Short mmCIF file of C-alpha atoms in Angstrom, two decimals:
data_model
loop_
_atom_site.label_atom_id
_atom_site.label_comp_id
_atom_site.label_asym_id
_atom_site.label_seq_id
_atom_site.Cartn_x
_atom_site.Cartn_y
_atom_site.Cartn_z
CA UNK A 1367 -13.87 -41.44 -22.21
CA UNK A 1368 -14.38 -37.93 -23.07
CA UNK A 1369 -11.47 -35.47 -21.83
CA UNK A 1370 -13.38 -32.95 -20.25
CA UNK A 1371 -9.57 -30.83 -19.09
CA UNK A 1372 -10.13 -27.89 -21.64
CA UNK A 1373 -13.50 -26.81 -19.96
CA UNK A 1374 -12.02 -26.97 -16.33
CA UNK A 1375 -9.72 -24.36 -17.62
CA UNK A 1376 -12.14 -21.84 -16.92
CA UNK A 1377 -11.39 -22.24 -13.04
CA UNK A 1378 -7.93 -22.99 -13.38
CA UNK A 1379 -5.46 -20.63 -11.61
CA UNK A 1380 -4.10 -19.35 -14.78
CA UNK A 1381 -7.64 -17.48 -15.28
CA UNK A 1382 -7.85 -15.47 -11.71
CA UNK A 1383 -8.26 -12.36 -12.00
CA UNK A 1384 -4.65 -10.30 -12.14
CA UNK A 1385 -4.65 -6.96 -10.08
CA UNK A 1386 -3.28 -4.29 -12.35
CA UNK A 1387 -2.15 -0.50 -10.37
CA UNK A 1388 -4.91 1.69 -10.94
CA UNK A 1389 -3.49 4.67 -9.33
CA UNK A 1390 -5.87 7.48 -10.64
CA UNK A 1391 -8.69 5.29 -9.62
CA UNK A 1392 -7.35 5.19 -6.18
CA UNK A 1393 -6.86 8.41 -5.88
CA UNK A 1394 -10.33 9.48 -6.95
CA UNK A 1395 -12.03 6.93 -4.77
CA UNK A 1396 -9.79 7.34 -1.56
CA UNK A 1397 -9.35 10.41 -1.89
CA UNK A 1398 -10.81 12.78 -3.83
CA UNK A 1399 -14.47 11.90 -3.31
CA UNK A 1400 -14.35 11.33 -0.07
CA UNK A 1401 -12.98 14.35 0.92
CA UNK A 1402 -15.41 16.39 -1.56
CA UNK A 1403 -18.31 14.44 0.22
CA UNK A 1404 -16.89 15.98 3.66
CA UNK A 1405 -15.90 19.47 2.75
CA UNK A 1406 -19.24 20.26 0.68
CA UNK A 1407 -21.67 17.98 2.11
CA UNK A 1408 -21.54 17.34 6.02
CA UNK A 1409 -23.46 20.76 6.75
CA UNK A 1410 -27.22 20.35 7.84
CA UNK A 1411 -28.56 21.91 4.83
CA UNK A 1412 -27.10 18.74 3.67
CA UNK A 1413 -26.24 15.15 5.00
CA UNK A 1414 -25.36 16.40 8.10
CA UNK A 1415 -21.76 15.53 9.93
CA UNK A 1416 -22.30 11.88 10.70
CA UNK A 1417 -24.17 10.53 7.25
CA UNK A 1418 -21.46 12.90 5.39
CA UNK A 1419 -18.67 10.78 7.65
CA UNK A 1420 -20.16 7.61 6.73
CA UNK A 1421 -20.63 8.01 2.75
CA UNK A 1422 -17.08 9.41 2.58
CA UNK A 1423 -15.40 6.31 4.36
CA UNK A 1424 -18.04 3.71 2.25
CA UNK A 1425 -16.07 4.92 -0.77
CA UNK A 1426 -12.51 3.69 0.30
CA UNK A 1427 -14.07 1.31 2.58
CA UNK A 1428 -15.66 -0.71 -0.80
CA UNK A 1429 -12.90 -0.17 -3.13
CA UNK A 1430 -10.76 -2.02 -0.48
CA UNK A 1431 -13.55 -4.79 0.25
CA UNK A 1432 -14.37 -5.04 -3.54
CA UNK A 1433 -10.64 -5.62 -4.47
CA UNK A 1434 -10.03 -8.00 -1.45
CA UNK A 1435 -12.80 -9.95 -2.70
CA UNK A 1436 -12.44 -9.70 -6.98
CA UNK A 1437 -8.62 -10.76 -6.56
CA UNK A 1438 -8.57 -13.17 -3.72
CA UNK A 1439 -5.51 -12.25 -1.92
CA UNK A 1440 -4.78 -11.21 1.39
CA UNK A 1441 -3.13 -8.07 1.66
CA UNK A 1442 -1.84 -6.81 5.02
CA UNK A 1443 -1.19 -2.93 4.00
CA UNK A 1444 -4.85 -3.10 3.01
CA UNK A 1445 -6.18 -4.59 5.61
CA UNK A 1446 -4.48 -2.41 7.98
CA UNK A 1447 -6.02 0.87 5.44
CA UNK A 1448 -9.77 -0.96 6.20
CA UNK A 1449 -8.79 -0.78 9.87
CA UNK A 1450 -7.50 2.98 9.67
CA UNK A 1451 -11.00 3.76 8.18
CA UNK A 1452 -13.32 2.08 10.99
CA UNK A 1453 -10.87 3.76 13.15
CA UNK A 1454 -11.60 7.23 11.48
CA UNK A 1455 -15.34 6.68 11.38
CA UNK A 1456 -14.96 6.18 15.03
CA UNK A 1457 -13.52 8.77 16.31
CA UNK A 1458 -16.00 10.85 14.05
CA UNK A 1459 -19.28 9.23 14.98
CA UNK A 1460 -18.50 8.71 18.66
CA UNK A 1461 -17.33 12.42 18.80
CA UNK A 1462 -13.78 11.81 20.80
CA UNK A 1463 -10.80 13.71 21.32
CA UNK A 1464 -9.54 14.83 17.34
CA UNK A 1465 -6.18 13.94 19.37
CA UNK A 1466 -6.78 10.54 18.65
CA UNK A 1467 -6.96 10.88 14.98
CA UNK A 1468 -3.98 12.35 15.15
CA UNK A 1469 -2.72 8.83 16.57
CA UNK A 1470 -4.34 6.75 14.38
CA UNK A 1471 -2.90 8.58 11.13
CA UNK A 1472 0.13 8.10 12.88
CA UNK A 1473 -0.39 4.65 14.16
CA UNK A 1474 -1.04 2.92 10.63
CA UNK A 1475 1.95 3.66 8.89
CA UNK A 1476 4.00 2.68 11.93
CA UNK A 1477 2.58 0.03 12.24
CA UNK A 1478 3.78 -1.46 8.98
CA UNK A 1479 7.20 0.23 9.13
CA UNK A 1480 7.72 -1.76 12.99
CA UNK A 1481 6.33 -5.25 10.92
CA UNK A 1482 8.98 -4.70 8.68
CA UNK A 1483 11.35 -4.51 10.82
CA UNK A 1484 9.96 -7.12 12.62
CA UNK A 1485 9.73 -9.44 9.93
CA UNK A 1486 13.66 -9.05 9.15
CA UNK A 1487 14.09 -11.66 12.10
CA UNK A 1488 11.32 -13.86 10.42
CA UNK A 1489 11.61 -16.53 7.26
CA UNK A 1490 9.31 -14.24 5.81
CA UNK A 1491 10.86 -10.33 5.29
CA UNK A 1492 8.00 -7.81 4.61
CA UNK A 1493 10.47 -6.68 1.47
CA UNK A 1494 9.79 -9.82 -0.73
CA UNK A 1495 5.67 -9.13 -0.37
CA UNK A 1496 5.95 -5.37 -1.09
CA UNK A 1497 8.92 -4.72 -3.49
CA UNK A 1498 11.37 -8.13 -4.12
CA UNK A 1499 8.42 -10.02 -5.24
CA UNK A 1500 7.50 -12.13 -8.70
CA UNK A 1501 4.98 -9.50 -9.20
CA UNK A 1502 8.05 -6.86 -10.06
CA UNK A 1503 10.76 -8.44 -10.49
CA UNK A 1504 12.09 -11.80 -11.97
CA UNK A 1505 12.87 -12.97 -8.52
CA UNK A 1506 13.53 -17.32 -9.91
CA UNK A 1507 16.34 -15.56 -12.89
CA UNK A 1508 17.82 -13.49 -9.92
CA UNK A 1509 18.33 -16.27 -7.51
CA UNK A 1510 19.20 -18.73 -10.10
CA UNK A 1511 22.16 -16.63 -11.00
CA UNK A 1512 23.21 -15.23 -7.64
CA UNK A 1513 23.73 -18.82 -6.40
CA UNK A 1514 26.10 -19.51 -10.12
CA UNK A 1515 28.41 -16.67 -8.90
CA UNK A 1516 28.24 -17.22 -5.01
CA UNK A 1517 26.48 -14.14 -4.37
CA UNK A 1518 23.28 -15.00 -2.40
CA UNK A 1519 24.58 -14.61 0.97
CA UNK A 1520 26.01 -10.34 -0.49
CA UNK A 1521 22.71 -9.61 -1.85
CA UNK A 1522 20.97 -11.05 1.37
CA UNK A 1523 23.00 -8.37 3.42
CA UNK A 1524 21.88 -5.55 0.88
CA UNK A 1525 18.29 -6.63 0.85
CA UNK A 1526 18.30 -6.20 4.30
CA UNK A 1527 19.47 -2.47 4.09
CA UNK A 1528 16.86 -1.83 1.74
CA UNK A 1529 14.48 -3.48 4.34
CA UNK A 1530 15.33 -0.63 6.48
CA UNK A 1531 14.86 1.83 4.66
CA UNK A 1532 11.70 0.39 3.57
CA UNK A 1533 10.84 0.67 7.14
CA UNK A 1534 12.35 4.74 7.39
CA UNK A 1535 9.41 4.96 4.40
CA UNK A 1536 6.70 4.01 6.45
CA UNK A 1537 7.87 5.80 9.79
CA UNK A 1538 8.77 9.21 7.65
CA UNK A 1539 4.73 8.50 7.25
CA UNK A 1540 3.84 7.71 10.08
CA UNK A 1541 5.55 11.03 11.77
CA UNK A 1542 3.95 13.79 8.71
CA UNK A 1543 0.51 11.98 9.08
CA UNK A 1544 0.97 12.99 12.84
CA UNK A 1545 2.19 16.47 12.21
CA UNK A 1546 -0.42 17.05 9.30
CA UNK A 1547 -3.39 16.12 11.73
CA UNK A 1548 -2.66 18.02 14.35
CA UNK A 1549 -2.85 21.36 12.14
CA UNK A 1550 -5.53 21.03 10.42
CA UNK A 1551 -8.25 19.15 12.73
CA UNK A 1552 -8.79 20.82 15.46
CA UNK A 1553 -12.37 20.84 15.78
CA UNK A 1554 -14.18 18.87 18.25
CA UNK A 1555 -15.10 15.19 16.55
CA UNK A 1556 -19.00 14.85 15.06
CA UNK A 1557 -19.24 18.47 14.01
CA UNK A 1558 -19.31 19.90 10.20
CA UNK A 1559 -16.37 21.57 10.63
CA UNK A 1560 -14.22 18.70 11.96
CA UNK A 1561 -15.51 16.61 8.72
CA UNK A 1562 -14.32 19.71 6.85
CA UNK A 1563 -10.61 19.58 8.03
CA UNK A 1564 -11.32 15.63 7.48
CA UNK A 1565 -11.54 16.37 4.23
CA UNK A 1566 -8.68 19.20 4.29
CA UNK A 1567 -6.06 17.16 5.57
CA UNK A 1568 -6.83 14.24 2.91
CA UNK A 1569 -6.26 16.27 0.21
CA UNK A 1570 -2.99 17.74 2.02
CA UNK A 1571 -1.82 14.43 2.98
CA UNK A 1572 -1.48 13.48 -0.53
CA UNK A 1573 1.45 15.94 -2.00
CA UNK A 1574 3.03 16.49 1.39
CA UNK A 1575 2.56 12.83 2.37
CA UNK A 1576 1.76 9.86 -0.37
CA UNK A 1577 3.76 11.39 -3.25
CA UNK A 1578 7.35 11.96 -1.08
CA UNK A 1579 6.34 8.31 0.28
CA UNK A 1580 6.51 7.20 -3.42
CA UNK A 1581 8.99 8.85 -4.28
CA UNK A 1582 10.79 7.18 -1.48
CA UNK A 1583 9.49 3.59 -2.60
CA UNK A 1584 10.75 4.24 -6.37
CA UNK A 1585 14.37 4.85 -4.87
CA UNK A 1586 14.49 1.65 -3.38
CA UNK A 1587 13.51 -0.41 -6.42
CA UNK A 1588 16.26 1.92 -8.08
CA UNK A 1589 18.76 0.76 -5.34
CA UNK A 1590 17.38 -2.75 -5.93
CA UNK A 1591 18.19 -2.86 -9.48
CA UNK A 1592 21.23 -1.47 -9.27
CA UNK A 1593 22.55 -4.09 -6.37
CA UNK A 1594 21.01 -6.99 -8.78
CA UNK A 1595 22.35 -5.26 -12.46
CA UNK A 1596 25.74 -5.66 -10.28
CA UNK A 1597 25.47 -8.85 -8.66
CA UNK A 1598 24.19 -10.61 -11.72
CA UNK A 1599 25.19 -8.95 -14.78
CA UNK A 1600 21.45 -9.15 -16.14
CA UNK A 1601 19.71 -6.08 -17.76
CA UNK A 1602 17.03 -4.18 -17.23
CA UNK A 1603 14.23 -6.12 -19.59
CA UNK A 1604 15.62 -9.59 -18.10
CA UNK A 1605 14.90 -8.15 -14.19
CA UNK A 1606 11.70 -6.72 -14.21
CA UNK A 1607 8.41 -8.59 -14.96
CA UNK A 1608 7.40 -7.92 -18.17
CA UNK A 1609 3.64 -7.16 -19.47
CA UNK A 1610 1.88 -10.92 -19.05
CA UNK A 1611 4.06 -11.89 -16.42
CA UNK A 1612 7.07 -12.98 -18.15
CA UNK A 1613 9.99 -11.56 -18.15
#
């Protein structure tokens, strides 16, 4: 009988698609277009303030749909980012108070930071899908030599520090995106000018918002590694996933 393994390969799990960080296509896509669409284009002379609202929020809209779909994975930060822009679209289209886009920016972000903290009392912590996962770090080598020395239950107790202040990440967000909407929209929803300080307060939100967010994010990795490098003993090149998945 012929062996027909080789060609099922094709389908086989080892030949899914891998998502790689694309960060300046993010940024372009979620940001940068969309809020060129809304500063330049939402006057009448143009699209107007409601087909300007809509192209701007396809673009991040379909970047998140088309990676949901290419990659096959749920993702509950980017769901919750596809919620936050029918939220936005809205508020703009059904002209309400720009006080409630001030909550919603808000909302998102604390929203994640509460289901982290949530998920601390759950089999399932919120850290090992965003930061302690096999995607960064060689999570099997780590455990495999915490349990040698007797260390597990240590680096459990530190994990769950840097849980927390995975969760001060998100609510340091959540706060700023508040603070950052209510200066710069203040015109009534469904007008050119509120798709204008739409479009403002993107780009703002970005280096007073998304890069100190980072910067918090890359922090806690550092702590990470550190607390592992001194738990285990194992370097650098042996913690973190390598290029190809291996370590």
């Amino acid at each position: 009988m012929t062996d027909n393994r080789p060609h099922d390969s094709q389908h086989s799990p080892q030949n899914k698609p891998q998502h790689k960080p694309r960060p300046m296509i993010d940024l372009l896509v979620s940001i940068l277009i969309p809020s060129v669409i809304l500063m330049k284009l939402s006057g009448e002379e143009h699209l107007g303030a409601s087909q300007a609202l809509m192209l701007a929020l396809a673009f991040p809209l379909g970047w998140g749909l088309f990676e949901l779909i290419r990659y096959r994975k749920f993702n509950f930060i980017a769901l919750l980012g596809m919620v936050s822009v029918f939220l936005t679209g809205g508020i703009g289209l059904m002209k309400l108070d720009p006080q409630w886009l001030a909550i919603k920016e808000a909302a998102v972000p604390g929203a994640i930071g509460l289901a982290v903290l949530v998920s601390t009392r759950t089999r399932f912590p919120l850290i090992r899908t965003i930061l302690y996962n096999k995607n960064v770090l060689n999570v099997d080598l780590i455990h495999d030599r915490l349990a040698e020395r007797g260390l597990v239950d240590i680096f459990e107790e530190r994990l769950l520090k840097a849980t927390y202040f995975l969760a001060g990440t998100f609510f340091f967000s959540a706060i700023m995106n508040y603070i950052v909407a209510k200066w710069i929209v203040v015109s009534p929803a469904g007008t050119q000018a509120f798709n204008e300080e739409l479009g403002r307060m993107t780009l703002v939100s970005y280096p007073m918002i998304a890069i100190p967010s980072m910067v918090m994010m890359v922090l806690i990795l550092v702590y990470l590694w550190k607390t592992i490098h001194g738990l285990t003993g194992l370097k650098m090149e042996e913690i973190m996933v390598q290029a190809g998945g291996k370590a």
